[in-house]
């Protein structure tokens, strides 16, 4: 419930840029490195592959990002287009405006406490997901054995 409300706040303020906060986060992550692949973005944003792939497809269709060749043909890398850089340039001050609004309402002490707690929650969630994937791989790789009493 809280995450939806906060997302809506940022989306409302970012609306003039044409971006939603999730798209802004993806573009900012790509801009930081110049180009990025799916695994890098998944790790940087703690976002699942399905959601990320859907968002990237939409951004590519809107010509905000473009695919770039990678020496390993299996890796899908992307970078911002000129349009994507312009949209990000418009969105950055709007994002800062949303961030300042949250800081004014919450206060810096409460913000830093919330940030610390959320970082811990993120760590726990990401670690649980990582461990869950490893467990699923080992289950899939283990040979099937008949049930014994």
PDB file of C-alpha atoms in Angstrom:
ATOM      1  CA  UNK A   1       0.000   0.000   0.000  1.00  0.00           C
ATOM      2  CA  UNK A   2       2.755   2.469   0.925  1.00  0.00           C
ATOM      3  CA  UNK A   3       4.847   1.567  -2.111  1.00  0.00           C
ATOM      4  CA  UNK A   4       1.869   2.174  -4.428  1.00  0.00           C
ATOM      5  CA  UNK A   5       1.182   5.566  -2.860  1.00  0.00           C
ATOM      6  CA  UNK A   6       4.818   6.644  -3.104  1.00  0.00           C
ATOM      7  CA  UNK A   7       5.041   5.366  -6.681  1.00  0.00           C
ATOM      8  CA  UNK A   8       1.908   7.354  -7.546  1.00  0.00           C
ATOM      9  CA  UNK A   9       3.414  10.508  -6.007  1.00  0.00           C
ATOM     10  CA  UNK A  10       6.550  10.191  -8.148  1.00  0.00           C
ATOM     11  CA  UNK A  11       4.544   9.213 -11.248  1.00  0.00           C
ATOM     12  CA  UNK A  12       2.327  12.287 -10.851  1.00  0.00           C
ATOM     13  CA  UNK A  13       5.296  14.637 -10.574  1.00  0.00           C
ATOM     14  CA  UNK A  14       7.200  12.899 -13.416  1.00  0.00           C
ATOM     15  CA  UNK A  15       4.184  12.971 -15.773  1.00  0.00           C
ATOM     16  CA  UNK A  16       5.416  16.021 -17.798  1.00  0.00           C
ATOM     17  CA  UNK A  17       8.550  14.029 -18.727  1.00  0.00           C
ATOM     18  CA  UNK A  18       6.493  11.217 -20.244  1.00  0.00           C
ATOM     19  CA  UNK A  19       8.127   8.716 -17.867  1.00  0.00           C
ATOM     20  CA  UNK A  20       6.897   6.694 -14.943  1.00  0.00           C
ATOM     21  CA  UNK A  21       9.183   6.310 -11.937  1.00  0.00           C
ATOM     22  CA  UNK A  22      10.070   2.714 -12.891  1.00  0.00           C
ATOM     23  CA  UNK A  23      11.074   3.844 -16.382  1.00  0.00           C
ATOM     24  CA  UNK A  24      13.026   6.754 -14.915  1.00  0.00           C
ATOM     25  CA  UNK A  25      14.968   4.318 -12.697  1.00  0.00           C
ATOM     26  CA  UNK A  26      15.801   2.093 -15.660  1.00  0.00           C
ATOM     27  CA  UNK A  27      16.951   5.014 -17.823  1.00  0.00           C
ATOM     28  CA  UNK A  28      19.025   6.490 -14.983  1.00  0.00           C
ATOM     29  CA  UNK A  29      20.727   3.102 -14.450  1.00  0.00           C
ATOM     30  CA  UNK A  30      21.523   2.808 -18.164  1.00  0.00           C
ATOM     31  CA  UNK A  31      22.782   6.412 -18.270  1.00  0.00           C
ATOM     32  CA  UNK A  32      25.150   5.816 -15.332  1.00  0.00           C
ATOM     33  CA  UNK A  33      27.014   3.098 -17.224  1.00  0.00           C
ATOM     34  CA  UNK A  34      26.510   4.254 -20.808  1.00  0.00           C
ATOM     35  CA  UNK A  35      25.030   0.884 -21.694  1.00  0.00           C
ATOM     36  CA  UNK A  36      23.782  -2.044 -19.671  1.00  0.00           C
ATOM     37  CA  UNK A  37      22.601  -5.601 -20.108  1.00  0.00           C
ATOM     38  CA  UNK A  38      19.624  -7.324 -18.515  1.00  0.00           C
ATOM     39  CA  UNK A  39      21.593  -8.910 -15.676  1.00  0.00           C
ATOM     40  CA  UNK A  40      23.227  -5.603 -14.734  1.00  0.00           C
ATOM     41  CA  UNK A  41      19.866  -3.856 -14.674  1.00  0.00           C
ATOM     42  CA  UNK A  42      18.218  -6.667 -12.705  1.00  0.00           C
ATOM     43  CA  UNK A  43      20.945  -6.439 -10.064  1.00  0.00           C
ATOM     44  CA  UNK A  44      21.086  -2.632  -9.945  1.00  0.00           C
ATOM     45  CA  UNK A  45      17.326  -2.192  -9.710  1.00  0.00           C
ATOM     46  CA  UNK A  46      16.313  -5.387  -7.841  1.00  0.00           C
ATOM     47  CA  UNK A  47      13.659  -5.966 -10.482  1.00  0.00           C
ATOM     48  CA  UNK A  48      12.495  -9.296 -11.834  1.00  0.00           C
ATOM     49  CA  UNK A  49      13.393 -10.259 -15.376  1.00  0.00           C
ATOM     50  CA  UNK A  50       9.800 -10.385 -16.645  1.00  0.00           C
ATOM     51  CA  UNK A  51       8.983  -6.860 -15.473  1.00  0.00           C
ATOM     52  CA  UNK A  52      12.326  -5.540 -16.711  1.00  0.00           C
ATOM     53  CA  UNK A  53      11.952  -7.165 -20.140  1.00  0.00           C
ATOM     54  CA  UNK A  54       8.438  -5.739 -20.508  1.00  0.00           C
ATOM     55  CA  UNK A  55       9.634  -2.243 -19.545  1.00  0.00           C
ATOM     56  CA  UNK A  56      12.648  -2.429 -21.870  1.00  0.00           C
ATOM     57  CA  UNK A  57      10.445  -3.558 -24.767  1.00  0.00           C
ATOM     58  CA  UNK A  58       8.156  -0.580 -24.237  1.00  0.00           C
ATOM     59  CA  UNK A  59      11.108   1.828 -23.992  1.00  0.00           C
ATOM     60  CA  UNK A  60      12.626   0.348 -27.155  1.00  0.00           C
ATOM     61  CA  UNK A  61       9.308   0.577 -29.028  1.00  0.00           C
ATOM     62  CA  UNK A  62       9.099   4.257 -28.014  1.00  0.00           C
ATOM     63  CA  UNK A  63      12.690   4.699 -29.282  1.00  0.00           C
ATOM     64  CA  UNK A  64      13.942   5.772 -25.849  1.00  0.00           C
ATOM     65  CA  UNK A  65      16.535   2.979 -25.753  1.00  0.00           C
ATOM     66  CA  UNK A  66      18.163   0.876 -28.443  1.00  0.00           C
ATOM     67  CA  UNK A  67      19.843  -2.498 -28.536  1.00  0.00           C
ATOM     68  CA  UNK A  68      23.596  -2.495 -28.996  1.00  0.00           C
ATOM     69  CA  UNK A  69      25.778  -5.336 -30.239  1.00  0.00           C
ATOM     70  CA  UNK A  70      27.667  -7.272 -27.583  1.00  0.00           C
ATOM     71  CA  UNK A  71      30.691  -9.538 -28.199  1.00  0.00           C
ATOM     72  CA  UNK A  72      28.709 -12.352 -26.573  1.00  0.00           C
ATOM     73  CA  UNK A  73      25.696 -12.610 -28.850  1.00  0.00           C
ATOM     74  CA  UNK A  74      23.607 -14.124 -26.041  1.00  0.00           C
ATOM     75  CA  UNK A  75      23.794 -10.907 -24.022  1.00  0.00           C
ATOM     76  CA  UNK A  76      21.197  -8.224 -24.729  1.00  0.00           C
ATOM     77  CA  UNK A  77      22.699  -4.804 -24.092  1.00  0.00           C
ATOM     78  CA  UNK A  78      20.903  -1.459 -24.385  1.00  0.00           C
ATOM     79  CA  UNK A  79      21.772   2.227 -24.340  1.00  0.00           C
ATOM     80  CA  UNK A  80      19.824   5.467 -24.355  1.00  0.00           C
ATOM     81  CA  UNK A  81      18.893   7.074 -27.640  1.00  0.00           C
ATOM     82  CA  UNK A  82      19.019  10.833 -28.097  1.00  0.00           C
ATOM     83  CA  UNK A  83      15.297  10.891 -27.273  1.00  0.00           C
ATOM     84  CA  UNK A  84      15.979   8.863 -24.113  1.00  0.00           C
ATOM     85  CA  UNK A  85      18.685  11.287 -22.968  1.00  0.00           C
ATOM     86  CA  UNK A  86      16.351  14.240 -23.547  1.00  0.00           C
ATOM     87  CA  UNK A  87      13.540  12.564 -21.604  1.00  0.00           C
ATOM     88  CA  UNK A  88      15.910  11.784 -18.747  1.00  0.00           C
ATOM     89  CA  UNK A  89      17.149  15.395 -18.746  1.00  0.00           C
ATOM     90  CA  UNK A  90      13.551  16.600 -18.388  1.00  0.00           C
ATOM     91  CA  UNK A  91      12.754  13.973 -15.732  1.00  0.00           C
ATOM     92  CA  UNK A  92      15.742  14.505 -13.416  1.00  0.00           C
ATOM     93  CA  UNK A  93      14.635  17.866 -11.973  1.00  0.00           C
ATOM     94  CA  UNK A  94      11.081  16.534 -11.646  1.00  0.00           C
ATOM     95  CA  UNK A  95      12.379  13.500  -9.723  1.00  0.00           C
ATOM     96  CA  UNK A  96      14.369  15.866  -7.493  1.00  0.00           C
ATOM     97  CA  UNK A  97      11.177  17.864  -6.909  1.00  0.00           C
ATOM     98  CA  UNK A  98       9.364  14.681  -5.804  1.00  0.00           C
ATOM     99  CA  UNK A  99      12.280  13.708  -3.598  1.00  0.00           C
ATOM    100  CA  UNK A 100      12.331  17.167  -1.982  1.00  0.00           C
ATOM    101  CA  UNK A 101       8.588  16.946  -1.328  1.00  0.00           C
ATOM    102  CA  UNK A 102       9.047  13.628   0.465  1.00  0.00           C
ATOM    103  CA  UNK A 103      11.979  15.001   2.475  1.00  0.00           C
ATOM    104  CA  UNK A 104      10.021  18.120   3.494  1.00  0.00           C
ATOM    105  CA  UNK A 105       7.034  16.067   4.629  1.00  0.00           C
ATOM    106  CA  UNK A 106       8.979  13.297   6.342  1.00  0.00           C
ATOM    107  CA  UNK A 107      12.009  15.181   7.659  1.00  0.00           C
ATOM    108  CA  UNK A 108      15.623  14.215   7.052  1.00  0.00           C
ATOM    109  CA  UNK A 109      16.039  12.163  10.254  1.00  0.00           C
ATOM    110  CA  UNK A 110      12.962  10.062   9.515  1.00  0.00           C
ATOM    111  CA  UNK A 111      14.033   9.813   5.862  1.00  0.00           C
ATOM    112  CA  UNK A 112      17.488   8.476   6.747  1.00  0.00           C
ATOM    113  CA  UNK A 113      15.953   5.999   9.202  1.00  0.00           C
ATOM    114  CA  UNK A 114      13.452   4.819   6.571  1.00  0.00           C
ATOM    115  CA  UNK A 115      16.205   4.611   3.961  1.00  0.00           C
ATOM    116  CA  UNK A 116      18.344   2.451   6.275  1.00  0.00           C
ATOM    117  CA  UNK A 117      15.440   0.145   7.111  1.00  0.00           C
ATOM    118  CA  UNK A 118      14.369  -0.172   3.488  1.00  0.00           C
ATOM    119  CA  UNK A 119      17.947  -0.943   2.414  1.00  0.00           C
ATOM    120  CA  UNK A 120      17.976  -3.782   4.957  1.00  0.00           C
ATOM    121  CA  UNK A 121      14.597  -5.029   3.725  1.00  0.00           C
ATOM    122  CA  UNK A 122      15.851  -4.896   0.135  1.00  0.00           C
ATOM    123  CA  UNK A 123      18.954  -6.882   1.097  1.00  0.00           C
ATOM    124  CA  UNK A 124      16.835  -9.555   2.801  1.00  0.00           C
ATOM    125  CA  UNK A 125      14.424  -9.784  -0.144  1.00  0.00           C
ATOM    126  CA  UNK A 126      17.175  -9.942  -2.776  1.00  0.00           C
ATOM    127  CA  UNK A 127      19.118 -12.532  -0.798  1.00  0.00           C
ATOM    128  CA  UNK A 128      15.989 -14.655  -0.314  1.00  0.00           C
ATOM    129  CA  UNK A 129      15.268 -14.471  -4.048  1.00  0.00           C
ATOM    130  CA  UNK A 130      18.881 -15.370  -4.892  1.00  0.00           C
ATOM    131  CA  UNK A 131      18.837 -18.331  -2.511  1.00  0.00           C
ATOM    132  CA  UNK A 132      15.463 -19.403  -3.861  1.00  0.00           C
ATOM    133  CA  UNK A 133      16.810 -19.466  -7.409  1.00  0.00           C
ATOM    134  CA  UNK A 134      19.770 -21.593  -6.329  1.00  0.00           C
ATOM    135  CA  UNK A 135      17.453 -24.000  -4.559  1.00  0.00           C
ATOM    136  CA  UNK A 136      15.255 -24.259  -7.655  1.00  0.00           C
ATOM    137  CA  UNK A 137      18.275 -25.000  -9.838  1.00  0.00           C
ATOM    138  CA  UNK A 138      19.423 -27.763  -7.532  1.00  0.00           C
ATOM    139  CA  UNK A 139      15.918 -29.240  -7.465  1.00  0.00           C
ATOM    140  CA  UNK A 140      15.779 -29.227 -11.268  1.00  0.00           C
ATOM    141  CA  UNK A 141      19.230 -30.750 -11.584  1.00  0.00           C
ATOM    142  CA  UNK A 142      18.789 -33.479  -9.015  1.00  0.00           C
ATOM    143  CA  UNK A 143      17.937 -36.896 -10.432  1.00  0.00           C
ATOM    144  CA  UNK A 144      14.465 -38.190  -9.758  1.00  0.00           C
ATOM    145  CA  UNK A 145      14.404 -40.859  -7.112  1.00  0.00           C
ATOM    146  CA  UNK A 146      11.480 -43.044  -6.230  1.00  0.00           C
ATOM    147  CA  UNK A 147       9.853 -42.324  -2.896  1.00  0.00           C
ATOM    148  CA  UNK A 148      10.988 -44.733  -0.160  1.00  0.00           C
ATOM    149  CA  UNK A 149       9.540 -45.382   3.277  1.00  0.00           C
TER     150      UNK A 149
END
